Amino acid sequence: MSTVEVNDLVKNYGSFEAIKGISFEIDKGEIFGLIGPNGAGKTTALRVVSTLLQINSGNIKILEYDLKTQPDKIRKIISYLPEDAGAYKTLTGRAYLIFIAKFFNEKNTDEMVNKGIEIADLGARIDDKVDTYSKGMKRRLLVGRALMTNPKLAILDEPTSGLDVINAQEIRKIIKNIAEHGTTVLLSSHNMLEVEYLCDRIALIDNGVIIEKGRPKDLMIKYKSNNIEEVFTKVVKWVIWEI
């Protein structure tokens, strides 16, 4: 059974059709990437899967739950990290994780918090206030927050956006590790080389439409390309030509 099944998803903002009938499935423990340029529909798709936006048409199932009728059930088994997520600046990193953990388990938060601290890997700085953290440190704390709940599905929007090479590499290692331990990951990125490294399978999305899907290596062979960035460029050109 797939962890995620998206069928003919349509999402409109008024008269603007942001998502135009996309479909994809994600298997348990798989890292699946939605990649494409800014404005392609990646973030909208993730917000819909995260239950934050209502569906105009189509359907989504996460494990055995239907997103339209059972959103509360889904929220208990997923975790969503937006690109622009923030943490309370006046709290220490540890206090922030404790605060979040209490939403999930009021009585015993120690195990969850300890896992968040381990994932964030901030050393002694975990007890410093968040407003003293660098951007990379804040992002690592937020990744720890998102993953300490042991979600069945982790939804990560541009997880390494704006980070330096070292912090980006650390977050990629974290993502790989949680997938190896059974968490399914849906992520979006406009960094196609990063997704090529991280993802088991990808969907190329442009203008609200999935224009190609598959394993990165298979797509590079199919389109005789050295990397996924080249694949995307070729696919977009061919779609425009067909139109």
Short mmCIF file of C-alpha atoms in Angstrom, two decimals:
data_model
loop_
_atom_site.label_atom_id
_atom_site.label_comp_id
_atom_site.label_asym_id
_atom_site.label_seq_id
_atom_site.Cartn_x
_atom_site.Cartn_y
_atom_site.Cartn_z
CA MET A 1 0.00 0.00 0.00
CA SER A 2 1.27 3.45 -0.93
CA THR A 3 1.73 6.04 1.81
CA VAL A 4 0.39 8.81 -0.45
CA GLU A 5 -2.04 8.61 -3.38
CA VAL A 6 -2.87 11.83 -5.22
CA ASN A 7 -5.43 11.52 -8.01
CA ASP A 8 -6.44 14.29 -10.44
CA LEU A 9 -5.80 17.04 -7.89
CA VAL A 10 -7.07 20.48 -8.85
CA LYS A 11 -6.55 23.58 -6.71
CA ASN A 12 -7.80 27.01 -7.68
CA TYR A 13 -7.25 30.45 -6.19
CA GLY A 14 -10.36 32.21 -7.41
CA SER A 15 -10.21 32.04 -11.20
CA PHE A 16 -6.52 31.05 -11.20
CA GLU A 17 -5.89 27.31 -11.55
CA ALA A 18 -2.69 26.68 -9.61
CA ILE A 19 -2.82 22.86 -9.81
CA LYS A 20 -4.31 21.34 -12.95
CA GLY A 21 -5.20 17.71 -12.30
CA ILE A 22 -1.93 16.19 -11.07
CA SER A 23 -1.55 12.58 -9.94
CA PHE A 24 1.27 10.70 -8.20
CA GLU A 25 1.90 7.99 -5.59
CA ILE A 26 4.60 7.68 -2.93
CA ASP A 27 5.67 4.36 -1.40
CA LYS A 28 6.60 3.83 2.25
CA GLY A 29 10.13 5.00 3.05
CA GLU A 30 10.49 6.70 -0.33
CA ILE A 31 11.84 10.21 -0.84
CA PHE A 32 9.68 11.77 -3.54
CA GLY A 33 10.48 15.17 -4.98
CA LEU A 34 8.29 17.74 -6.69
CA ILE A 35 10.68 19.90 -8.65
CA GLY A 36 10.27 22.89 -10.86
CA PRO A 37 10.73 26.66 -11.07
CA ASN A 38 9.22 29.18 -8.68
CA GLY A 39 5.47 29.49 -9.22
CA ALA A 40 5.16 26.01 -10.74
CA GLY A 41 2.71 24.79 -8.07
CA LYS A 42 5.07 22.90 -5.76
CA THR A 43 4.21 24.70 -2.54
CA THR A 44 0.48 24.68 -3.29
CA ALA A 45 0.59 20.90 -3.78
CA LEU A 46 2.44 20.42 -0.48
CA ARG A 47 0.00 22.64 1.39
CA VAL A 48 -2.93 20.66 0.03
CA VAL A 49 -1.35 17.33 1.06
CA SER A 50 -0.64 18.88 4.47
CA THR A 51 -4.41 19.59 4.89
CA LEU A 52 -3.82 23.35 4.96
CA LEU A 53 -5.69 24.03 1.70
CA GLN A 54 -8.96 22.55 0.52
CA ILE A 55 -9.20 20.53 -2.68
CA ASN A 56 -11.31 21.88 -5.54
CA SER A 57 -11.51 18.47 -7.18
CA GLY A 58 -9.73 15.13 -7.18
CA ASN A 59 -8.81 13.11 -4.11
CA ILE A 60 -5.89 12.33 -1.82
CA LYS A 61 -5.34 9.38 0.48
CA ILE A 62 -2.58 9.20 3.10
CA LEU A 63 -2.27 5.63 4.32
CA GLU A 64 -5.90 4.59 4.88
CA TYR A 65 -7.24 8.11 5.45
CA ASP A 66 -9.12 10.29 2.98
CA LEU A 67 -7.95 13.90 3.06
CA LYS A 68 -11.38 15.38 2.38
CA THR A 69 -13.24 13.52 5.12
CA GLN A 70 -10.52 12.63 7.64
CA PRO A 71 -8.10 15.58 7.82
CA ASP A 72 -7.80 15.34 11.62
CA LYS A 73 -6.60 11.74 11.35
CA ILE A 74 -4.03 12.75 8.76
CA ARG A 75 -2.69 15.62 10.85
CA LYS A 76 -1.74 13.12 13.57
CA ILE A 77 0.56 11.14 11.28
CA ILE A 78 2.22 13.85 9.19
CA SER A 79 4.61 16.71 9.78
CA TYR A 80 4.93 19.78 7.56
CA LEU A 81 7.90 22.15 7.37
CA PRO A 82 7.18 25.27 5.27
CA GLU A 83 10.00 27.09 3.52
CA ASP A 84 9.33 30.23 5.57
CA ALA A 85 8.82 28.51 8.95
CA GLY A 86 10.11 30.28 12.04
CA ALA A 87 10.64 29.60 15.73
CA TYR A 88 9.93 31.76 18.77
CA LYS A 89 12.99 34.00 19.02
CA THR A 90 12.79 34.62 22.77
CA LEU A 91 12.88 30.90 23.62
CA THR A 92 15.97 28.73 23.75
CA GLY A 93 16.16 25.94 21.22
CA ARG A 94 15.40 23.39 23.93
CA ALA A 95 12.45 25.39 25.29
CA TYR A 96 11.03 25.70 21.78
CA LEU A 97 11.15 21.92 21.26
CA ILE A 98 9.52 21.35 24.67
CA PHE A 99 6.78 23.86 23.80
CA ILE A 100 6.01 22.07 20.54
CA ALA A 101 6.23 18.59 22.09
CA LYS A 102 3.52 19.46 24.62
CA PHE A 103 1.01 19.76 21.78
CA PHE A 104 1.56 16.07 21.09
CA ASN A 105 2.10 14.69 24.58
CA GLU A 106 1.40 16.89 27.59
CA LYS A 107 2.70 14.46 30.23
CA ASN A 108 5.86 12.89 28.83
CA THR A 109 7.79 14.99 26.34
CA ASP A 110 11.33 13.89 27.21
CA GLU A 111 11.73 11.25 24.50
CA MET A 112 10.34 13.49 21.77
CA VAL A 113 12.43 16.49 22.83
CA ASN A 114 15.60 14.40 23.08
CA LYS A 115 15.04 13.17 19.53
CA GLY A 116 14.54 16.76 18.32
CA ILE A 117 17.78 17.80 20.03
CA GLU A 118 19.61 14.87 18.44
CA ILE A 119 18.32 15.69 14.95
CA ALA A 120 19.08 19.42 15.28
CA ASP A 121 22.60 18.60 16.52
CA LEU A 122 23.28 22.09 17.85
CA GLY A 123 25.45 21.01 20.78
CA ALA A 124 25.53 23.43 23.70
CA ARG A 125 23.83 26.08 21.55
CA ILE A 126 20.51 24.27 22.04
CA ASP A 127 20.25 26.22 25.31
CA ASP A 128 20.86 29.59 23.67
CA LYS A 129 18.00 31.79 22.50
CA VAL A 130 16.80 31.26 18.95
CA ASP A 131 17.41 34.90 18.04
CA THR A 132 21.17 34.25 18.44
CA TYR A 133 21.13 31.42 15.87
CA SER A 134 22.39 31.64 12.32
CA LYS A 135 19.95 30.80 9.51
CA GLY A 136 21.43 27.32 9.24
CA MET A 137 21.05 26.69 12.96
CA LYS A 138 17.42 27.83 12.91
CA ARG A 139 16.67 25.55 9.99
CA ARG A 140 18.26 22.58 11.74
CA LEU A 141 16.16 23.31 14.83
CA LEU A 142 13.03 23.45 12.69
CA VAL A 143 13.92 20.17 10.98
CA GLY A 144 14.35 18.66 14.45
CA ARG A 145 10.92 20.00 15.41
CA ALA A 146 9.33 18.59 12.27
CA LEU A 147 10.82 15.11 12.62
CA MET A 148 10.88 14.52 16.38
CA THR A 149 7.22 13.41 16.27
CA ASN A 150 8.10 10.30 14.21
CA PRO A 151 5.71 11.22 11.38
CA LYS A 152 4.58 8.59 8.91
CA LEU A 153 4.90 11.29 6.25
CA ALA A 154 7.30 14.25 6.41
CA ILE A 155 6.42 17.09 4.03
CA LEU A 156 9.36 19.44 3.50
CA ASP A 157 9.13 22.60 1.40
CA GLU A 158 12.55 23.74 0.14
CA PRO A 159 14.32 22.14 3.14
CA THR A 160 17.76 23.63 2.39
CA SER A 161 16.71 26.94 0.85
CA GLY A 162 19.24 29.71 1.50
CA LEU A 163 21.64 27.52 3.48
CA ASP A 164 25.38 27.28 3.05
CA VAL A 165 26.95 24.09 1.73
CA ILE A 166 27.74 22.56 5.14
CA ASN A 167 24.28 23.12 6.66
CA ALA A 168 22.58 21.96 3.46
CA GLN A 169 24.62 18.74 3.50
CA GLU A 170 23.70 18.09 7.13
CA ILE A 171 19.98 18.46 6.43
CA ARG A 172 20.23 16.17 3.41
CA LYS A 173 21.86 13.52 5.64
CA ILE A 174 19.00 13.87 8.13
CA ILE A 175 16.41 13.41 5.38
CA LYS A 176 18.19 10.33 4.02
CA ASN A 177 18.42 8.86 7.51
CA ILE A 178 14.74 9.21 8.40
CA ALA A 179 13.72 7.63 5.09
CA GLU A 180 16.03 4.69 5.77
CA HIS A 181 14.17 4.22 9.06
CA GLY A 182 10.75 4.08 7.40
CA THR A 183 9.49 7.68 7.23
CA THR A 184 8.08 8.63 3.84
CA VAL A 185 9.27 12.02 2.58
CA LEU A 186 7.58 14.40 0.15
CA LEU A 187 9.72 17.42 -0.60
CA SER A 188 9.77 20.29 -3.03
CA SER A 189 12.74 22.14 -4.39
CA HIS A 190 13.80 24.33 -7.27
CA ASN A 191 17.33 22.98 -6.71
CA MET A 192 17.22 20.15 -9.19
CA LEU A 193 20.74 18.88 -8.51
CA GLU A 194 19.90 18.52 -4.83
CA VAL A 195 16.76 16.57 -5.62
CA GLU A 196 18.71 14.37 -8.01
CA TYR A 197 20.91 13.37 -5.04
CA LEU A 198 18.12 12.99 -2.47
CA CYS A 199 15.11 11.51 -4.24
CA ASP A 200 14.20 7.96 -5.16
CA ARG A 201 11.66 9.33 -7.64
CA ILE A 202 10.68 12.79 -8.83
CA ALA A 203 7.88 14.57 -10.62
CA LEU A 204 8.72 17.54 -12.82
CA ILE A 205 6.02 20.19 -12.44
CA ASP A 206 5.53 23.35 -14.46
CA ASN A 207 2.56 25.70 -14.66
CA GLY A 208 0.54 23.43 -12.37
CA VAL A 209 1.02 20.32 -14.52
CA ILE A 210 3.26 17.29 -13.97
CA ILE A 211 5.15 16.94 -17.22
CA GLU A 212 7.31 13.92 -16.36
CA LYS A 213 7.84 11.40 -13.54
CA GLY A 214 10.40 8.74 -12.75
CA ARG A 215 13.69 7.86 -11.15
CA PRO A 216 16.37 10.51 -11.71
CA LYS A 217 18.80 8.07 -13.37
CA ASP A 218 16.09 6.69 -15.67
CA LEU A 219 15.04 10.18 -16.74
CA MET A 220 18.63 11.18 -17.47
CA ILE A 221 19.00 8.12 -19.70
CA LYS A 222 15.64 8.72 -21.40
CA TYR A 223 16.47 12.33 -22.25
CA LYS A 224 20.21 11.76 -22.82
CA SER A 225 21.11 14.31 -20.16
CA ASN A 226 23.92 14.69 -17.63
CA ASN A 227 21.64 15.86 -14.83
CA ILE A 228 18.01 16.54 -13.93
CA GLU A 229 18.36 20.23 -14.69
CA GLU A 230 19.06 19.33 -18.30
CA VAL A 231 16.15 16.87 -18.29
CA PHE A 232 13.77 19.55 -17.09
CA THR A 233 14.92 22.03 -19.71
CA LYS A 234 14.44 19.50 -22.49
CA VAL A 235 11.03 18.35 -21.24
CA VAL A 236 9.72 21.93 -20.92
CA LYS A 237 10.89 22.75 -24.46
CA TRP A 238 9.17 19.66 -25.86
CA VAL A 239 5.93 20.44 -24.01
CA ILE A 240 5.94 23.98 -25.40
CA TRP A 241 6.66 22.62 -28.89
CA GLU A 242 3.74 20.16 -28.66
CA ILE A 243 1.40 22.94 -27.54
#
